[in-house]
Short mmCIF file of C-alpha atoms and ligand atoms in Angstrom, two decimals:
data_model
loop_
_atom_site.label_atom_id
_atom_site.label_comp_id
_atom_site.label_asym_id
_atom_site.label_seq_id
_atom_site.Cartn_x
_atom_site.Cartn_y
_atom_site.Cartn_z
CA MET A 1411 -15.05 5.79 14.48
CA SER A 1412 -15.74 4.69 18.04
CA VAL A 1413 -16.83 8.02 19.52
CA THR A 1414 -20.60 8.49 19.79
CA ARG A 1415 -22.03 11.83 18.73
CA ILE A 1416 -25.13 12.78 20.68
CA GLU A 1417 -27.32 15.82 20.12
CA THR A 1418 -30.15 15.55 22.64
CA VAL A 1419 -30.22 15.72 26.42
CA ALA A 1420 -32.52 12.68 26.56
CA ALA A 1421 -30.20 10.49 24.47
CA LEU A 1422 -27.15 11.52 26.52
CA ARG A 1423 -28.94 10.83 29.80
CA GLU A 1424 -30.06 7.43 28.58
CA ARG A 1425 -26.53 6.50 27.60
CA LEU A 1426 -24.98 7.71 30.88
CA VAL A 1427 -27.44 5.89 33.17
CA ALA A 1428 -25.86 2.55 32.27
CA VAL A 1429 -22.34 3.98 32.56
CA ARG A 1430 -23.06 5.33 36.02
CA HIS A 1431 -24.72 2.10 37.17
CA ALA A 1432 -21.62 0.21 36.09
CA GLY A 1433 -19.73 2.36 38.61
CA ARG A 1434 -17.62 4.01 35.97
CA ARG A 1435 -15.95 7.36 36.67
CA ILE A 1436 -17.28 9.97 34.25
CA GLY A 1437 -15.08 12.88 33.13
CA LEU A 1438 -16.52 16.01 31.51
CA VAL A 1439 -14.68 18.49 29.28
CA PRO A 1440 -16.93 21.43 28.38
CA THR A 1441 -15.87 23.33 25.23
CA MET A 1442 -17.20 25.63 22.55
CA GLY A 1443 -15.52 23.56 19.83
CA ALA A 1444 -12.97 24.61 17.19
CA LEU A 1445 -10.77 22.30 19.21
CA HIS A 1446 -7.02 22.82 19.39
CA GLN A 1447 -4.06 21.44 21.35
CA GLY A 1448 -5.23 23.25 24.51
CA HIS A 1449 -8.52 21.38 24.47
CA ALA A 1450 -6.70 18.17 23.52
CA THR A 1451 -4.59 18.48 26.68
CA LEU A 1452 -7.72 18.69 28.85
CA ILE A 1453 -9.25 15.74 27.02
CA ALA A 1454 -6.08 13.63 27.31
CA ARG A 1455 -6.00 14.27 31.06
CA ALA A 1456 -9.66 13.27 31.36
CA ARG A 1457 -8.93 10.14 29.33
CA ARG A 1458 -6.10 9.17 31.71
CA GLU A 1459 -8.10 9.80 34.87
CA CYS A 1460 -11.63 8.66 33.98
CA ASP A 1461 -13.38 5.58 32.60
CA HIS A 1462 -15.86 7.44 30.43
CA VAL A 1463 -15.07 10.80 28.82
CA VAL A 1464 -17.76 13.21 27.64
CA VAL A 1465 -16.69 16.27 25.62
CA THR A 1466 -19.36 18.89 25.10
CA VAL A 1467 -19.25 21.19 22.09
CA PHE A 1468 -21.69 24.05 22.47
CA VAL A 1469 -21.30 27.68 21.47
CA ASN A 1470 -23.41 29.07 24.28
CA PRO A 1471 -25.40 32.12 23.12
CA LEU A 1472 -26.09 33.11 26.74
CA GLN A 1473 -22.46 34.03 27.37
CA PHE A 1474 -21.90 36.23 24.32
CA ASP A 1475 -22.32 39.93 24.92
CA ARG A 1476 -21.71 40.80 21.26
CA ARG A 1477 -23.76 39.33 18.45
CA ASP A 1478 -20.92 39.58 15.90
CA ASP A 1479 -18.64 37.57 18.21
CA LEU A 1480 -21.27 34.81 18.47
CA GLU A 1481 -21.84 34.77 14.73
CA ARG A 1482 -18.12 34.79 13.88
CA TYR A 1483 -17.17 32.17 16.46
CA PRO A 1484 -15.43 29.33 14.53
CA ARG A 1485 -17.48 26.13 14.17
CA THR A 1486 -15.68 22.96 13.04
CA LEU A 1487 -17.81 20.15 14.47
CA ASP A 1488 -16.77 17.34 12.09
CA ALA A 1489 -13.08 18.01 12.75
CA ASP A 1490 -13.80 18.29 16.49
CA VAL A 1491 -15.52 14.89 16.53
CA ALA A 1492 -12.61 13.36 14.57
CA LEU A 1493 -10.09 14.79 17.05
CA CYS A 1494 -12.14 13.50 19.98
CA ASP A 1495 -12.24 10.08 18.33
CA SER A 1496 -8.46 10.06 17.96
CA LEU A 1497 -8.13 10.92 21.65
CA GLY A 1498 -10.36 8.03 22.72
CA VAL A 1499 -13.34 10.15 23.82
CA ASP A 1500 -16.49 8.13 24.47
CA VAL A 1501 -19.15 10.75 23.76
CA VAL A 1502 -19.26 14.13 22.04
CA PHE A 1503 -22.38 15.97 23.15
CA ALA A 1504 -23.14 18.70 20.60
CA PRO A 1505 -26.63 20.04 21.25
CA SER A 1506 -28.30 22.84 19.30
CA ALA A 1507 -29.17 26.11 21.04
CA ALA A 1508 -32.85 25.08 20.86
CA GLU A 1509 -32.03 21.81 22.64
CA MET A 1510 -30.22 23.60 25.46
CA TYR A 1511 -32.66 26.51 25.65
CA PRO A 1512 -36.07 25.24 24.48
CA ARG A 1513 -37.79 28.15 26.20
CA PRO A 1514 -36.63 31.53 27.51
CA MET A 1515 -34.60 31.05 30.67
CA ARG A 1516 -36.42 32.35 33.72
CA CYS A 1517 -33.94 30.94 36.26
CA THR A 1518 -30.23 31.57 35.83
CA ILE A 1519 -27.11 31.60 37.97
CA GLU A 1520 -26.07 34.98 39.31
CA VAL A 1521 -22.35 35.55 39.80
CA LYS A 1522 -21.46 38.19 42.37
CA GLU A 1523 -18.11 39.93 43.10
CA LEU A 1524 -16.08 37.29 41.26
CA ALA A 1525 -17.35 38.81 38.01
CA ASP A 1526 -16.74 42.46 38.92
CA HIS A 1527 -13.26 42.78 37.40
CA LEU A 1528 -11.23 41.56 34.42
CA CYS A 1529 -13.47 40.13 31.66
CA GLY A 1530 -16.55 40.47 33.85
CA ALA A 1531 -16.17 44.25 33.84
CA TYR A 1532 -16.08 44.42 30.05
CA ARG A 1533 -18.51 41.65 29.09
CA PRO A 1534 -21.83 42.29 30.85
CA GLY A 1535 -23.68 39.08 31.64
CA HIS A 1536 -20.86 36.90 30.32
CA PHE A 1537 -20.13 35.00 33.52
CA ALA A 1538 -23.80 34.58 34.41
CA GLY A 1539 -24.12 32.93 30.99
CA VAL A 1540 -21.05 30.77 31.61
CA ALA A 1541 -22.14 29.73 35.11
CA THR A 1542 -25.65 28.92 33.88
CA VAL A 1543 -24.54 26.71 31.00
CA VAL A 1544 -21.88 25.02 33.13
CA MET A 1545 -24.50 24.26 35.79
CA LYS A 1546 -26.82 22.85 33.11
CA LEU A 1547 -24.01 20.66 31.75
CA PHE A 1548 -23.17 19.46 35.27
CA GLU A 1549 -26.81 18.48 35.79
CA ILE A 1550 -27.13 16.83 32.40
CA VAL A 1551 -23.90 14.81 32.53
CA GLN A 1552 -23.58 14.32 36.31
CA ALA A 1553 -19.87 13.67 35.88
CA ASP A 1554 -17.50 12.84 38.71
CA VAL A 1555 -14.82 15.23 37.45
CA ALA A 1556 -14.76 18.24 35.10
CA TYR A 1557 -11.71 19.76 33.44
CA PHE A 1558 -11.22 23.48 32.81
CA GLY A 1559 -8.25 25.47 31.50
CA GLU A 1560 -6.28 27.95 33.58
CA LYS A 1561 -6.21 30.10 30.44
CA ASP A 1562 -9.68 31.26 31.49
CA ALA A 1563 -8.63 31.96 35.07
CA GLN A 1564 -11.68 34.00 36.04
CA GLN A 1565 -13.98 31.33 34.61
CA LEU A 1566 -12.11 28.63 36.56
CA ALA A 1567 -12.36 30.62 39.81
CA ILE A 1568 -16.09 31.12 39.23
CA VAL A 1569 -16.70 27.44 38.45
CA ARG A 1570 -14.83 26.39 41.59
CA ARG A 1571 -16.94 28.75 43.68
CA LEU A 1572 -20.17 27.74 41.92
CA VAL A 1573 -19.53 24.12 42.84
CA ALA A 1574 -18.65 25.01 46.44
CA ASP A 1575 -21.55 27.43 46.98
CA LEU A 1576 -24.20 25.19 45.41
CA ASN A 1577 -22.85 21.86 46.75
CA VAL A 1578 -22.44 20.34 43.30
CA PRO A 1579 -20.95 16.84 43.74
CA ILE A 1580 -18.15 17.14 41.19
CA SER A 1581 -14.37 17.66 41.34
CA ILE A 1582 -12.95 20.53 39.32
CA ILE A 1583 -9.50 20.11 37.81
CA GLY A 1584 -7.61 23.13 36.44
CA VAL A 1585 -5.21 22.45 33.57
CA GLU A 1586 -2.20 24.62 32.74
CA THR A 1587 -2.38 26.87 29.69
CA VAL A 1588 -1.05 25.35 26.48
CA ARG A 1589 0.92 27.81 24.32
CA GLU A 1590 2.33 28.15 20.84
CA ALA A 1591 6.14 28.13 20.55
CA ASP A 1592 6.24 31.94 20.79
CA GLY A 1593 4.13 32.01 23.95
CA LEU A 1594 0.73 32.88 22.47
CA ALA A 1595 -1.95 31.02 24.42
CA MET A 1596 -3.82 28.63 22.16
CA SER A 1597 -7.37 29.78 21.51
CA SER A 1598 -10.11 29.05 19.02
CA ARG A 1599 -10.14 32.79 18.31
CA ASN A 1600 -6.53 32.67 17.06
CA GLN A 1601 -7.96 31.21 13.82
CA ARG A 1602 -9.40 34.62 13.04
CA LEU A 1603 -6.01 36.38 13.03
CA ASP A 1604 -4.32 37.15 9.72
CA GLN A 1605 -0.56 36.64 9.42
CA CYS A 1606 0.31 40.13 10.57
CA GLU A 1607 -2.15 40.07 13.49
CA ARG A 1608 -0.80 36.68 14.52
CA LYS A 1609 2.66 38.23 14.96
CA LEU A 1610 1.27 41.20 16.90
CA ALA A 1611 -0.74 38.86 19.16
CA THR A 1612 2.36 37.69 21.06
CA ALA A 1613 2.47 41.16 22.68
CA LEU A 1614 0.00 39.99 25.33
CA PHE A 1615 2.20 37.13 26.52
CA THR A 1616 5.24 39.42 26.40
CA ALA A 1617 3.46 42.03 28.54
CA LEU A 1618 2.27 39.44 31.06
CA SER A 1619 5.75 37.89 31.22
CA THR A 1620 7.21 41.33 31.92
CA ALA A 1621 4.70 41.84 34.72
CA ARG A 1622 5.60 38.45 36.17
CA ALA A 1623 9.33 39.25 36.02
CA GLU A 1624 8.69 42.58 37.83
CA ILE A 1625 6.77 40.81 40.59
CA GLU A 1626 9.37 38.07 40.90
CA SER A 1627 12.09 40.67 41.21
CA GLY A 1628 10.29 42.23 44.18
CA THR A 1629 8.17 45.07 42.76
CA GLN A 1630 5.19 45.31 45.07
CA ASP A 1631 3.40 48.31 43.60
CA ALA A 1632 0.84 46.96 41.10
CA GLU A 1633 0.78 50.23 39.15
CA ARG A 1634 4.51 49.95 38.49
CA VAL A 1635 4.02 46.35 37.40
CA ARG A 1636 1.20 47.37 35.06
CA ALA A 1637 3.23 50.24 33.60
CA ALA A 1638 6.15 47.92 32.85
CA ALA A 1639 3.78 45.47 31.20
CA ARG A 1640 1.93 48.11 29.17
CA SER A 1641 5.22 49.42 27.80
CA GLN A 1642 5.63 46.08 26.02
CA ILE A 1643 2.56 46.60 23.84
CA PRO A 1644 3.78 48.09 20.55
CA SER A 1645 1.95 51.19 19.42
CA ASP A 1646 0.06 49.81 16.47
CA GLU A 1647 -3.44 50.81 15.47
CA ARG A 1648 -4.51 47.16 15.42
CA LEU A 1649 -3.60 46.66 19.10
CA ARG A 1650 -5.68 47.88 22.02
CA LEU A 1651 -5.07 46.71 25.58
CA GLU A 1652 -8.48 46.40 27.23
CA TYR A 1653 -7.20 45.60 30.69
CA LEU A 1654 -4.12 44.35 32.49
CA GLU A 1655 -4.63 43.67 36.19
CA THR A 1656 -3.10 41.87 39.15
CA VAL A 1657 -5.76 39.96 41.08
CA ASP A 1658 -6.11 37.49 43.91
CA PRO A 1659 -6.18 33.95 42.38
CA GLU A 1660 -9.34 32.96 44.26
CA THR A 1661 -11.44 36.07 44.73
CA MET A 1662 -10.44 37.79 41.46
CA GLN A 1663 -10.27 41.11 43.34
CA PRO A 1664 -7.53 43.60 42.36
CA ILE A 1665 -4.35 43.56 44.45
CA GLU A 1666 -2.52 46.87 44.63
CA ARG A 1667 0.33 45.83 46.93
CA ILE A 1668 1.72 42.48 45.86
CA LEU A 1669 2.79 40.50 48.94
CA GLU A 1670 1.22 37.14 48.02
CA PRO A 1671 0.97 35.13 44.78
CA VAL A 1672 -1.29 36.83 42.24
CA ILE A 1673 -2.66 36.26 38.78
CA VAL A 1674 -1.66 38.82 36.17
CA ALA A 1675 -4.40 38.84 33.58
CA GLY A 1676 -4.91 40.80 30.39
CA ALA A 1677 -7.21 41.22 27.42
CA LEU A 1678 -5.83 42.53 24.14
CA TRP A 1679 -7.78 43.44 21.04
CA VAL A 1680 -5.87 42.47 17.91
CA GLY A 1681 -7.82 43.99 15.04
CA THR A 1682 -11.39 42.78 15.63
CA THR A 1683 -10.34 39.79 17.74
CA ARG A 1684 -10.21 39.92 21.51
CA LEU A 1685 -7.60 37.68 23.15
CA ILE A 1686 -7.15 36.93 26.85
CA ASP A 1687 -4.32 35.36 28.81
CA ASN A 1688 -2.90 35.26 32.33
CA LEU A 1689 0.11 34.12 34.33
CA ARG A 1690 0.62 33.31 37.99
CA ALA A 1691 3.31 35.35 39.69
CA ALA A 1692 4.69 35.22 43.22
CA PRO A 1693 6.85 37.80 45.00
CA PRO A 1694 10.31 36.62 46.10
CA SER A 1695 10.15 34.95 49.50
CA LEU A 1696 11.30 37.28 52.24
P1 LIG B 2437 -13.42 27.12 25.03
O1 LIG B 2437 -13.76 26.16 23.94
O2 LIG B 2437 -12.55 28.26 24.57
O3 LIG B 2437 -14.62 27.56 25.83
O4 LIG B 2437 -12.51 26.32 26.04
C1 LIG B 2437 -12.94 25.11 26.61
C2 LIG B 2437 -12.01 24.76 27.74
O5 LIG B 2437 -10.69 24.62 27.25
C3 LIG B 2437 -11.98 25.85 28.82
O6 LIG B 2437 -11.93 25.24 30.10
C4 LIG B 2437 -10.71 26.58 28.50
O7 LIG B 2437 -10.12 27.21 29.63
C5 LIG B 2437 -9.83 25.45 27.99
N1 LIG B 2437 -8.77 25.99 27.14
C6 LIG B 2437 -8.91 26.81 26.07
N2 LIG B 2437 -7.71 27.15 25.57
C7 LIG B 2437 -6.78 26.55 26.36
C8 LIG B 2437 -5.36 26.52 26.38
N3 LIG B 2437 -4.63 27.19 25.48
N4 LIG B 2437 -4.74 25.79 27.32
C9 LIG B 2437 -5.47 25.11 28.26
N5 LIG B 2437 -6.81 25.09 28.29
C10 LIG B 2437 -7.46 25.80 27.36
#
């Protein structure tokens, strides 16, 4: 195995000093592990574009609003390290929670309006937790480039704004969502679905695709778009649509009259698992 597994901030810093001094371009891929083909796509892109690739695997307690979700989050570190090795990753940084948070945090990143809608409205404190850990990882790794998935569109918009507002010297690259053959967005949480739930889970992509088709065919009224999308969710006691919204791709504010490209985003509970997904959609040009 040629990948190096590092668990402490000090050891990672020590290793990266030499890399940086050699003028090598460092790429960072932050993850929570249980790696799948979506993560692999981000990592492969980093490998192509950077000299030294650091993948972080850290299930960040600060961003979980529900204890059961944190406890049930899949953890497969040995397999993750093996996958990273096969993809030519240089370093896997997998710190413990105590290493990342040795004392209670008294200074954190506050996220304003960008977190008011979509997941932010349903997961109190989630994006403050995300922004804080991402900022810590940026400071620890001091990478030139970081890779994030468009699957988490609100997270990506927040990270882009975090970097702009706080003058962080790093480029942010968004990578298109990787899907299963039936359209389901790949996610570590998909592992929790049983066979029946797995079939039901495609309803989210179907609903979002319907919304996109409505917008592309010229429907401007967001409520009509949402109604068409919602009608695609089968009535099944295991399915509960938490939200389905059309928002501005940068500000993440709801758009009620669709005259510009938007993101259609949704969250669907499938049994006890919460899945999110989104699609870009643009009205037909006039
Ligand atoms: P996570 O481990 O779920 O926190 O994800 C780590 C990174 O991988 C985030 O930037 C995600 O947006 C990205 N990611 C997760 N799933 C996918 C996917 N299906 N396609 C593309 N990127 C993804």
